[in-house]
Amino acid sequence: MTDSSSRPPAAARREQILSIVDERGFAKVAQLSQLFGISEVTIRADLDALADGNALQRVHGGAVTGSPTAGRPPGPERPFEQSMLASSLEKARIGRAAASLVRSHQTIVLDVGTTTTAIAAALLDRDDLQGVVVITNALNIALLLEPVIPRFTVVVTGGTVRPLQHSLVDPLAGVVFDRIRADLAFIGCSGVDAASGITNVNLPEADLKRRMLEASARCIVVADSAKLGVTQQSRVAPIGEVDTLITGSEADASALAMLEAAGLHILLAR
């Protein structure tokens, strides 16, 4: 724990907390408690005070950016490029761990997102892979993988472009998943919780993630450690429908224990 003399006063601490939540999109009580060296009770009080001032929104286990009274939905999304800056080193490790599971001549689904983009980047370094078919609803991932064609086949789902996210959603985006059976689906998300399961901030993307899961023999969720214990409003799947979670070694031990107790296999990217 941090020495009490070095702890910032409540007003300054709350400004720092707000900055962290704004940067990451969300933050967990347990992580903030460790970071500031104060009790979780105090952190909850800080978050409640900030939520009362409409500076952020409280969710189960922590807080997300924005507030319902600010004229926008809970847990607003940040532009893709801004999200890429958060936990970038951890996401790169997760990407390499996920890419190591891919074998030649497999068909894989790569969901939209910054962590799945890290998987695509890691696949570029897999010179041993041949005949891999990648199906994605992410325009940026398709362009990223273009240099490995024809060693890889890259299939873009089609659909409606979501601004600032480079993703394709229904109508039409889900049609392709009625016609394929993939070996692996790498799914991104906004929250992983033992009770709530896999959740996302955006309902149209959550619907498409479910279609990806149903079209694949094995579903692997990739999420940086800040997303563990977080619940968002759009449910993707219960824990029991996911084969593996790949997250960073920074993950909170108690959150990991709860997920493992719920039956989820976890691979830590170190």
PDB file of C-alpha atoms in Angstrom:
ATOM      1  CA  MET A   1       0.000   0.000   0.000  1.00  0.00           C
ATOM      2  CA  THR A   2       1.085   3.565  -0.664  1.00  0.00           C
ATOM      3  CA  ASP A   3       2.318   5.595   2.351  1.00  0.00           C
ATOM      4  CA  SER A   4      -0.529   7.839   3.558  1.00  0.00           C
ATOM      5  CA  SER A   5       1.613  10.958   3.337  1.00  0.00           C
ATOM      6  CA  SER A   6       2.018  10.440  -0.413  1.00  0.00           C
ATOM      7  CA  ARG A   7      -1.676   9.999  -1.172  1.00  0.00           C
ATOM      8  CA  PRO A   8      -3.367  12.876  -3.003  1.00  0.00           C
ATOM      9  CA  PRO A   9      -6.276  14.698  -1.309  1.00  0.00           C
ATOM     10  CA  ALA A  10      -9.766  13.589  -2.299  1.00  0.00           C
ATOM     11  CA  ALA A  11     -10.369  16.324  -4.906  1.00  0.00           C
ATOM     12  CA  ALA A  12      -7.043  15.723  -6.661  1.00  0.00           C
ATOM     13  CA  ARG A  13      -7.493  11.956  -6.446  1.00  0.00           C
ATOM     14  CA  ARG A  14     -10.910  12.177  -8.060  1.00  0.00           C
ATOM     15  CA  GLU A  15      -9.489  14.245 -10.892  1.00  0.00           C
ATOM     16  CA  GLN A  16      -6.858  11.558 -11.427  1.00  0.00           C
ATOM     17  CA  ILE A  17      -9.511   8.830 -11.314  1.00  0.00           C
ATOM     18  CA  LEU A  18     -11.601  10.677 -13.895  1.00  0.00           C
ATOM     19  CA  SER A  19      -8.539  11.022 -16.142  1.00  0.00           C
ATOM     20  CA  ILE A  20      -7.882   7.275 -15.906  1.00  0.00           C
ATOM     21  CA  VAL A  21     -11.497   6.400 -16.722  1.00  0.00           C
ATOM     22  CA  ASP A  22     -11.520   8.843 -19.661  1.00  0.00           C
ATOM     23  CA  GLU A  23      -8.283   7.351 -21.012  1.00  0.00           C
ATOM     24  CA  ARG A  24      -9.277   3.698 -20.696  1.00  0.00           C
ATOM     25  CA  GLY A  25     -13.018   3.999 -21.237  1.00  0.00           C
ATOM     26  CA  PHE A  26     -13.625   2.209 -17.933  1.00  0.00           C
ATOM     27  CA  ALA A  27     -11.798   1.261 -14.741  1.00  0.00           C
ATOM     28  CA  LYS A  28     -12.384  -1.260 -11.975  1.00  0.00           C
ATOM     29  CA  VAL A  29     -12.669  -0.512  -8.289  1.00  0.00           C
ATOM     30  CA  ALA A  30     -10.036  -3.108  -7.371  1.00  0.00           C
ATOM     31  CA  GLN A  31      -7.485  -1.693  -9.821  1.00  0.00           C
ATOM     32  CA  LEU A  32      -8.018   1.878  -8.656  1.00  0.00           C
ATOM     33  CA  SER A  33      -7.730   0.750  -5.037  1.00  0.00           C
ATOM     34  CA  GLN A  34      -4.338  -0.812  -5.729  1.00  0.00           C
ATOM     35  CA  LEU A  35      -3.186   2.150  -7.800  1.00  0.00           C
ATOM     36  CA  PHE A  36      -3.974   4.770  -5.132  1.00  0.00           C
ATOM     37  CA  GLY A  37      -3.231   2.589  -2.118  1.00  0.00           C
ATOM     38  CA  ILE A  38      -6.608   3.174  -0.510  1.00  0.00           C
ATOM     39  CA  SER A  39      -9.555   0.968   0.343  1.00  0.00           C
ATOM     40  CA  GLU A  40     -12.154  -0.132  -2.184  1.00  0.00           C
ATOM     41  CA  VAL A  41     -14.782   1.529   0.022  1.00  0.00           C
ATOM     42  CA  THR A  42     -13.064   4.902  -0.502  1.00  0.00           C
ATOM     43  CA  ILE A  43     -12.745   4.323  -4.232  1.00  0.00           C
ATOM     44  CA  ARG A  44     -16.452   3.503  -4.465  1.00  0.00           C
ATOM     45  CA  ALA A  45     -17.223   6.729  -2.635  1.00  0.00           C
ATOM     46  CA  ASP A  46     -15.018   8.640  -5.095  1.00  0.00           C
ATOM     47  CA  LEU A  47     -16.753   7.032  -8.071  1.00  0.00           C
ATOM     48  CA  ASP A  48     -20.186   7.697  -6.588  1.00  0.00           C
ATOM     49  CA  ALA A  49     -19.275  11.362  -6.109  1.00  0.00           C
ATOM     50  CA  LEU A  50     -18.056  11.649  -9.689  1.00  0.00           C
ATOM     51  CA  ALA A  51     -21.185   9.883 -10.951  1.00  0.00           C
ATOM     52  CA  ASP A  52     -23.385  12.247  -8.935  1.00  0.00           C
ATOM     53  CA  GLY A  53     -21.673  15.103 -10.780  1.00  0.00           C
ATOM     54  CA  ASN A  54     -22.326  13.391 -14.139  1.00  0.00           C
ATOM     55  CA  ALA A  55     -18.560  13.134 -14.764  1.00  0.00           C
ATOM     56  CA  LEU A  56     -18.746   9.372 -15.348  1.00  0.00           C
ATOM     57  CA  GLN A  57     -21.156   6.487 -15.014  1.00  0.00           C
ATOM     58  CA  ARG A  58     -21.050   3.775 -12.380  1.00  0.00           C
ATOM     59  CA  VAL A  59     -21.289   0.177 -13.562  1.00  0.00           C
ATOM     60  CA  HIS A  60     -20.936  -3.121 -11.730  1.00  0.00           C
ATOM     61  CA  GLY A  61     -17.394  -3.297 -10.372  1.00  0.00           C
ATOM     62  CA  GLY A  62     -16.247   0.138 -11.500  1.00  0.00           C
ATOM     63  CA  ALA A  63     -17.079   3.036 -13.806  1.00  0.00           C
ATOM     64  CA  VAL A  64     -17.197   3.956 -17.486  1.00  0.00           C
ATOM     65  CA  THR A  65     -16.915   7.263 -19.303  1.00  0.00           C
ATOM     66  CA  GLY A  66     -19.940   9.492 -19.713  1.00  0.00           C
ATOM     67  CA  SER A  67     -23.285   9.522 -17.925  1.00  0.00           C
ATOM     68  CA  PRO A  68     -26.879   8.712 -18.864  1.00  0.00           C
ATOM     69  CA  THR A  69     -27.858  12.320 -18.210  1.00  0.00           C
ATOM     70  CA  ALA A  70     -25.292  13.640 -20.649  1.00  0.00           C
ATOM     71  CA  GLY A  71     -27.553  12.820 -23.603  1.00  0.00           C
ATOM     72  CA  ARG A  72     -25.733   9.665 -24.692  1.00  0.00           C
ATOM     73  CA  PRO A  73     -25.958   5.953 -23.908  1.00  0.00           C
ATOM     74  CA  PRO A  74     -24.030   4.286 -21.054  1.00  0.00           C
ATOM     75  CA  GLY A  75     -20.411   3.399 -21.733  1.00  0.00           C
ATOM     76  CA  PRO A  76     -19.866   5.447 -24.937  1.00  0.00           C
ATOM     77  CA  GLU A  77     -17.288   4.127 -27.342  1.00  0.00           C
ATOM     78  CA  ARG A  78     -14.114   5.946 -28.231  1.00  0.00           C
ATOM     79  CA  PRO A  79     -12.735   6.200 -31.774  1.00  0.00           C
ATOM     80  CA  PHE A  80     -10.746   3.113 -32.751  1.00  0.00           C
ATOM     81  CA  GLU A  81      -7.435   4.987 -32.931  1.00  0.00           C
ATOM     82  CA  GLN A  82      -7.898   6.368 -29.423  1.00  0.00           C
ATOM     83  CA  SER A  83      -8.699   2.910 -28.060  1.00  0.00           C
ATOM     84  CA  MET A  84      -5.527   1.542 -29.662  1.00  0.00           C
ATOM     85  CA  LEU A  85      -3.453   3.667 -27.284  1.00  0.00           C
ATOM     86  CA  ALA A  86      -4.908   2.063 -24.157  1.00  0.00           C
ATOM     87  CA  SER A  87      -3.039  -1.023 -22.858  1.00  0.00           C
ATOM     88  CA  SER A  88      -1.235  -1.318 -26.201  1.00  0.00           C
ATOM     89  CA  LEU A  89       1.642  -3.461 -24.901  1.00  0.00           C
ATOM     90  CA  GLU A  90      -0.751  -5.838 -23.159  1.00  0.00           C
ATOM     91  CA  LYS A  91      -2.885  -6.103 -26.290  1.00  0.00           C
ATOM     92  CA  ALA A  92       0.204  -6.919 -28.365  1.00  0.00           C
ATOM     93  CA  ARG A  93       1.023  -9.802 -26.009  1.00  0.00           C
ATOM     94  CA  ILE A  94      -2.552 -11.036 -26.167  1.00  0.00           C
ATOM     95  CA  GLY A  95      -2.388 -10.822 -29.949  1.00  0.00           C
ATOM     96  CA  ARG A  96       0.745 -12.958 -30.102  1.00  0.00           C
ATOM     97  CA  ALA A  97      -0.723 -15.541 -27.733  1.00  0.00           C
ATOM     98  CA  ALA A  98      -3.896 -15.779 -29.808  1.00  0.00           C
ATOM     99  CA  ALA A  99      -2.039 -15.953 -33.127  1.00  0.00           C
ATOM    100  CA  SER A 100       0.052 -18.851 -31.797  1.00  0.00           C
ATOM    101  CA  LEU A 101      -3.122 -20.977 -31.686  1.00  0.00           C
ATOM    102  CA  VAL A 102      -3.762 -20.696 -35.431  1.00  0.00           C
ATOM    103  CA  ARG A 103      -2.711 -23.587 -37.689  1.00  0.00           C
ATOM    104  CA  SER A 104      -2.268 -23.795 -41.453  1.00  0.00           C
ATOM    105  CA  HIS A 105      -5.397 -24.420 -43.531  1.00  0.00           C
ATOM    106  CA  GLN A 106      -7.752 -23.328 -40.759  1.00  0.00           C
ATOM    107  CA  THR A 107     -10.657 -20.959 -41.214  1.00  0.00           C
ATOM    108  CA  ILE A 108     -10.746 -18.298 -38.522  1.00  0.00           C
ATOM    109  CA  VAL A 109     -13.049 -15.409 -37.675  1.00  0.00           C
ATOM    110  CA  LEU A 110     -11.466 -12.157 -36.526  1.00  0.00           C
ATOM    111  CA  ASP A 111     -13.892  -9.809 -34.848  1.00  0.00           C
ATOM    112  CA  VAL A 112     -13.537  -6.037 -34.967  1.00  0.00           C
ATOM    113  CA  GLY A 113     -11.521  -4.354 -32.224  1.00  0.00           C
ATOM    114  CA  THR A 114      -8.118  -3.190 -31.083  1.00  0.00           C
ATOM    115  CA  THR A 115      -7.143  -6.511 -29.478  1.00  0.00           C
ATOM    116  CA  THR A 116      -8.231  -8.535 -32.506  1.00  0.00           C
ATOM    117  CA  THR A 117      -6.231  -6.106 -34.637  1.00  0.00           C
ATOM    118  CA  ALA A 118      -3.225  -7.096 -32.518  1.00  0.00           C
ATOM    119  CA  ILE A 119      -3.961 -10.721 -33.464  1.00  0.00           C
ATOM    120  CA  ALA A 120      -3.931  -9.784 -37.148  1.00  0.00           C
ATOM    121  CA  ALA A 121      -0.606  -7.985 -36.692  1.00  0.00           C
ATOM    122  CA  ALA A 122       0.852 -11.071 -34.999  1.00  0.00           C
ATOM    123  CA  LEU A 123      -0.396 -13.311 -37.831  1.00  0.00           C
ATOM    124  CA  LEU A 124       1.671 -11.228 -40.245  1.00  0.00           C
ATOM    125  CA  ASP A 125       4.771 -12.570 -38.474  1.00  0.00           C
ATOM    126  CA  ARG A 126       3.691 -16.220 -38.800  1.00  0.00           C
ATOM    127  CA  ASP A 127       5.676 -17.146 -41.906  1.00  0.00           C
ATOM    128  CA  ASP A 128       4.920 -20.812 -41.232  1.00  0.00           C
ATOM    129  CA  LEU A 129       1.198 -20.450 -41.918  1.00  0.00           C
ATOM    130  CA  GLN A 130      -0.284 -21.458 -45.249  1.00  0.00           C
ATOM    131  CA  GLY A 131      -3.822 -21.586 -46.566  1.00  0.00           C
ATOM    132  CA  VAL A 132      -5.455 -19.740 -43.666  1.00  0.00           C
ATOM    133  CA  VAL A 133      -8.866 -18.230 -44.400  1.00  0.00           C
ATOM    134  CA  VAL A 134      -9.629 -15.126 -42.338  1.00  0.00           C
ATOM    135  CA  ILE A 135     -13.217 -13.887 -42.173  1.00  0.00           C
ATOM    136  CA  THR A 136     -13.583 -10.448 -40.623  1.00  0.00           C
ATOM    137  CA  ASN A 137     -16.056  -7.612 -40.216  1.00  0.00           C
ATOM    138  CA  ALA A 138     -13.200  -5.164 -39.609  1.00  0.00           C
ATOM    139  CA  LEU A 139     -12.100  -3.062 -42.573  1.00  0.00           C
ATOM    140  CA  ASN A 140      -8.782  -2.190 -40.935  1.00  0.00           C
ATOM    141  CA  ILE A 141      -7.964  -5.881 -40.322  1.00  0.00           C
ATOM    142  CA  ALA A 142      -8.700  -6.759 -43.940  1.00  0.00           C
ATOM    143  CA  LEU A 143      -6.308  -4.038 -45.117  1.00  0.00           C
ATOM    144  CA  LEU A 144      -3.692  -5.047 -42.552  1.00  0.00           C
ATOM    145  CA  LEU A 145      -3.710  -8.641 -43.838  1.00  0.00           C
ATOM    146  CA  GLU A 146      -3.638  -7.691 -47.522  1.00  0.00           C
ATOM    147  CA  PRO A 147       0.172  -8.173 -47.812  1.00  0.00           C
ATOM    148  CA  VAL A 148      -0.124 -11.899 -46.952  1.00  0.00           C
ATOM    149  CA  ILE A 149      -2.544 -12.639 -49.803  1.00  0.00           C
ATOM    150  CA  PRO A 150      -2.467 -15.208 -51.505  1.00  0.00           C
ATOM    151  CA  ARG A 151      -0.882 -17.154 -48.631  1.00  0.00           C
ATOM    152  CA  PHE A 152      -3.991 -16.147 -46.669  1.00  0.00           C
ATOM    153  CA  THR A 153      -7.481 -15.709 -48.053  1.00  0.00           C
ATOM    154  CA  VAL A 154      -9.188 -12.662 -46.544  1.00  0.00           C
ATOM    155  CA  VAL A 155     -12.988 -12.508 -46.617  1.00  0.00           C
ATOM    156  CA  VAL A 156     -14.818  -9.321 -45.579  1.00  0.00           C
ATOM    157  CA  THR A 157     -18.376  -9.802 -44.349  1.00  0.00           C
ATOM    158  CA  GLY A 158     -19.949  -6.770 -45.966  1.00  0.00           C
ATOM    159  CA  GLY A 159     -22.641  -4.780 -44.228  1.00  0.00           C
ATOM    160  CA  THR A 160     -23.088  -1.251 -42.916  1.00  0.00           C
ATOM    161  CA  VAL A 161     -20.040   0.750 -41.818  1.00  0.00           C
ATOM    162  CA  ARG A 162     -20.038   2.016 -38.228  1.00  0.00           C
ATOM    163  CA  PRO A 163     -18.338   5.423 -38.054  1.00  0.00           C
ATOM    164  CA  LEU A 164     -15.041   5.673 -36.172  1.00  0.00           C
ATOM    165  CA  GLN A 165     -14.911   1.914 -35.480  1.00  0.00           C
ATOM    166  CA  HIS A 166     -14.033   0.564 -38.987  1.00  0.00           C
ATOM    167  CA  SER A 167     -16.545  -2.229 -38.416  1.00  0.00           C
ATOM    168  CA  LEU A 168     -19.316  -3.692 -40.534  1.00  0.00           C
ATOM    169  CA  VAL A 169     -22.665  -4.608 -38.965  1.00  0.00           C
ATOM    170  CA  ASP A 170     -26.126  -5.694 -40.117  1.00  0.00           C
ATOM    171  CA  PRO A 171     -27.932  -5.420 -42.387  1.00  0.00           C
ATOM    172  CA  LEU A 172     -26.027  -7.975 -44.479  1.00  0.00           C
ATOM    173  CA  ALA A 173     -22.945  -8.392 -42.261  1.00  0.00           C
ATOM    174  CA  GLY A 174     -24.284 -11.559 -40.643  1.00  0.00           C
ATOM    175  CA  VAL A 175     -25.316 -13.330 -43.855  1.00  0.00           C
ATOM    176  CA  VAL A 176     -21.870 -14.846 -44.400  1.00  0.00           C
ATOM    177  CA  PHE A 177     -21.981 -16.623 -41.033  1.00  0.00           C
ATOM    178  CA  ASP A 178     -25.022 -18.630 -42.139  1.00  0.00           C
ATOM    179  CA  ARG A 179     -22.856 -20.184 -44.862  1.00  0.00           C
ATOM    180  CA  ILE A 180     -19.546 -21.007 -43.157  1.00  0.00           C
ATOM    181  CA  ARG A 181     -18.156 -23.161 -40.364  1.00  0.00           C
ATOM    182  CA  ALA A 182     -14.950 -21.735 -38.895  1.00  0.00           C
ATOM    183  CA  ASP A 183     -12.393 -23.559 -36.787  1.00  0.00           C
ATOM    184  CA  LEU A 184     -11.721 -20.610 -34.482  1.00  0.00           C
ATOM    185  CA  ALA A 185     -13.471 -17.354 -33.699  1.00  0.00           C
ATOM    186  CA  PHE A 186     -11.517 -14.630 -31.924  1.00  0.00           C
ATOM    187  CA  ILE A 187     -14.090 -12.354 -30.315  1.00  0.00           C
ATOM    188  CA  GLY A 188     -13.442  -8.977 -28.708  1.00  0.00           C
ATOM    189  CA  CYS A 189     -15.683  -7.442 -26.065  1.00  0.00           C
ATOM    190  CA  SER A 190     -16.104  -4.611 -23.569  1.00  0.00           C
ATOM    191  CA  GLY A 191     -16.604  -6.726 -20.465  1.00  0.00           C
ATOM    192  CA  VAL A 192     -16.010 -10.225 -19.058  1.00  0.00           C
ATOM    193  CA  ASP A 193     -17.780 -11.090 -15.827  1.00  0.00           C
ATOM    194  CA  ALA A 194     -18.396 -14.459 -14.158  1.00  0.00           C
ATOM    195  CA  ALA A 195     -22.081 -13.724 -13.616  1.00  0.00           C
ATOM    196  CA  SER A 196     -22.934 -11.502 -16.595  1.00  0.00           C
ATOM    197  CA  GLY A 197     -20.772 -13.319 -19.142  1.00  0.00           C
ATOM    198  CA  ILE A 198     -19.351 -11.627 -22.222  1.00  0.00           C
ATOM    199  CA  THR A 199     -20.826  -8.180 -22.854  1.00  0.00           C
ATOM    200  CA  ASN A 200     -20.324  -5.275 -25.231  1.00  0.00           C
ATOM    201  CA  VAL A 201     -21.118  -1.565 -25.332  1.00  0.00           C
ATOM    202  CA  ASN A 202     -22.748  -1.690 -28.770  1.00  0.00           C
ATOM    203  CA  LEU A 203     -25.869  -3.766 -29.472  1.00  0.00           C
ATOM    204  CA  PRO A 204     -25.438  -4.231 -33.278  1.00  0.00           C
ATOM    205  CA  GLU A 205     -21.879  -5.485 -32.778  1.00  0.00           C
ATOM    206  CA  ALA A 206     -22.988  -7.762 -29.931  1.00  0.00           C
ATOM    207  CA  ASP A 207     -25.553  -9.372 -32.245  1.00  0.00           C
ATOM    208  CA  LEU A 208     -22.880 -10.044 -34.851  1.00  0.00           C
ATOM    209  CA  LYS A 209     -20.485 -11.453 -32.261  1.00  0.00           C
ATOM    210  CA  ARG A 210     -23.143 -14.023 -31.361  1.00  0.00           C
ATOM    211  CA  ARG A 211     -23.404 -15.034 -35.017  1.00  0.00           C
ATOM    212  CA  MET A 212     -19.621 -15.472 -35.148  1.00  0.00           C
ATOM    213  CA  LEU A 213     -19.701 -17.655 -32.072  1.00  0.00           C
ATOM    214  CA  GLU A 214     -22.479 -19.855 -33.475  1.00  0.00           C
ATOM    215  CA  ALA A 215     -20.601 -20.310 -36.767  1.00  0.00           C
ATOM    216  CA  SER A 216     -17.361 -21.489 -35.137  1.00  0.00           C
ATOM    217  CA  ALA A 217     -16.224 -24.763 -33.616  1.00  0.00           C
ATOM    218  CA  ARG A 218     -14.243 -22.954 -30.928  1.00  0.00           C
ATOM    219  CA  CYS A 219     -14.719 -19.466 -29.492  1.00  0.00           C
ATOM    220  CA  ILE A 220     -11.833 -17.565 -27.943  1.00  0.00           C
ATOM    221  CA  VAL A 221     -12.492 -14.230 -26.249  1.00  0.00           C
ATOM    222  CA  VAL A 222      -9.618 -11.748 -26.153  1.00  0.00           C
ATOM    223  CA  ALA A 223      -9.792  -8.935 -23.593  1.00  0.00           C
ATOM    224  CA  ASP A 224      -7.221  -6.819 -21.796  1.00  0.00           C
ATOM    225  CA  SER A 225      -7.174  -7.057 -18.016  1.00  0.00           C
ATOM    226  CA  ALA A 226      -9.135  -3.817 -17.465  1.00  0.00           C
ATOM    227  CA  LYS A 227     -12.230  -5.483 -18.932  1.00  0.00           C
ATOM    228  CA  LEU A 228     -12.409  -8.285 -16.378  1.00  0.00           C
ATOM    229  CA  GLY A 229     -15.221  -7.882 -13.886  1.00  0.00           C
ATOM    230  CA  VAL A 230     -16.890  -5.294 -16.138  1.00  0.00           C
ATOM    231  CA  THR A 231     -20.468  -5.614 -17.388  1.00  0.00           C
ATOM    232  CA  GLN A 232     -21.865  -3.651 -20.324  1.00  0.00           C
ATOM    233  CA  GLN A 233     -25.449  -3.421 -21.537  1.00  0.00           C
ATOM    234  CA  SER A 234     -25.306  -5.729 -24.585  1.00  0.00           C
ATOM    235  CA  ARG A 235     -24.868  -9.407 -23.779  1.00  0.00           C
ATOM    236  CA  VAL A 236     -22.861 -11.520 -26.216  1.00  0.00           C
ATOM    237  CA  ALA A 237     -22.771 -14.918 -24.500  1.00  0.00           C
ATOM    238  CA  PRO A 238     -22.707 -16.595 -21.104  1.00  0.00           C
ATOM    239  CA  ILE A 239     -19.359 -17.866 -19.841  1.00  0.00           C
ATOM    240  CA  GLY A 240     -20.362 -21.449 -20.622  1.00  0.00           C
ATOM    241  CA  GLU A 241     -20.465 -20.763 -24.377  1.00  0.00           C
ATOM    242  CA  VAL A 242     -16.849 -19.578 -24.510  1.00  0.00           C
ATOM    243  CA  ASP A 243     -13.922 -21.998 -24.734  1.00  0.00           C
ATOM    244  CA  THR A 244     -11.029 -19.766 -23.680  1.00  0.00           C
ATOM    245  CA  LEU A 245     -10.273 -16.258 -22.488  1.00  0.00           C
ATOM    246  CA  ILE A 246      -6.914 -14.755 -23.384  1.00  0.00           C
ATOM    247  CA  THR A 247      -5.996 -11.792 -21.213  1.00  0.00           C
ATOM    248  CA  GLY A 248      -2.891 -10.095 -19.868  1.00  0.00           C
ATOM    249  CA  SER A 249      -0.855 -11.215 -16.887  1.00  0.00           C
ATOM    250  CA  GLU A 250      -1.820  -7.885 -15.262  1.00  0.00           C
ATOM    251  CA  ALA A 251      -5.283  -9.321 -14.581  1.00  0.00           C
ATOM    252  CA  ASP A 252      -6.591  -9.180 -11.026  1.00  0.00           C
ATOM    253  CA  ALA A 253      -6.166 -12.565  -9.309  1.00  0.00           C
ATOM    254  CA  SER A 254      -9.602 -12.498  -7.683  1.00  0.00           C
ATOM    255  CA  ALA A 255     -11.313 -11.736 -11.007  1.00  0.00           C
ATOM    256  CA  LEU A 256      -9.446 -14.609 -12.643  1.00  0.00           C
ATOM    257  CA  ALA A 257     -10.403 -16.958  -9.826  1.00  0.00           C
ATOM    258  CA  MET A 258     -14.091 -16.112 -10.216  1.00  0.00           C
ATOM    259  CA  LEU A 259     -13.957 -16.705 -13.964  1.00  0.00           C
ATOM    260  CA  GLU A 260     -12.157 -20.014 -13.534  1.00  0.00           C
ATOM    261  CA  ALA A 261     -14.688 -21.055 -10.893  1.00  0.00           C
ATOM    262  CA  ALA A 262     -17.400 -20.364 -13.482  1.00  0.00           C
ATOM    263  CA  GLY A 263     -15.685 -22.889 -15.772  1.00  0.00           C
ATOM    264  CA  LEU A 264     -13.774 -20.578 -18.109  1.00  0.00           C
ATOM    265  CA  HIS A 265     -10.346 -21.693 -19.313  1.00  0.00           C
ATOM    266  CA  ILE A 266      -7.912 -18.771 -19.102  1.00  0.00           C
ATOM    267  CA  LEU A 267      -4.665 -18.210 -20.980  1.00  0.00           C
ATOM    268  CA  LEU A 268      -2.476 -15.435 -19.604  1.00  0.00           C
ATOM    269  CA  ALA A 269      -0.346 -13.535 -22.123  1.00  0.00           C
ATOM    270  CA  ARG A 270       2.941 -12.739 -20.416  1.00  0.00           C
TER     271      ARG A 270
END
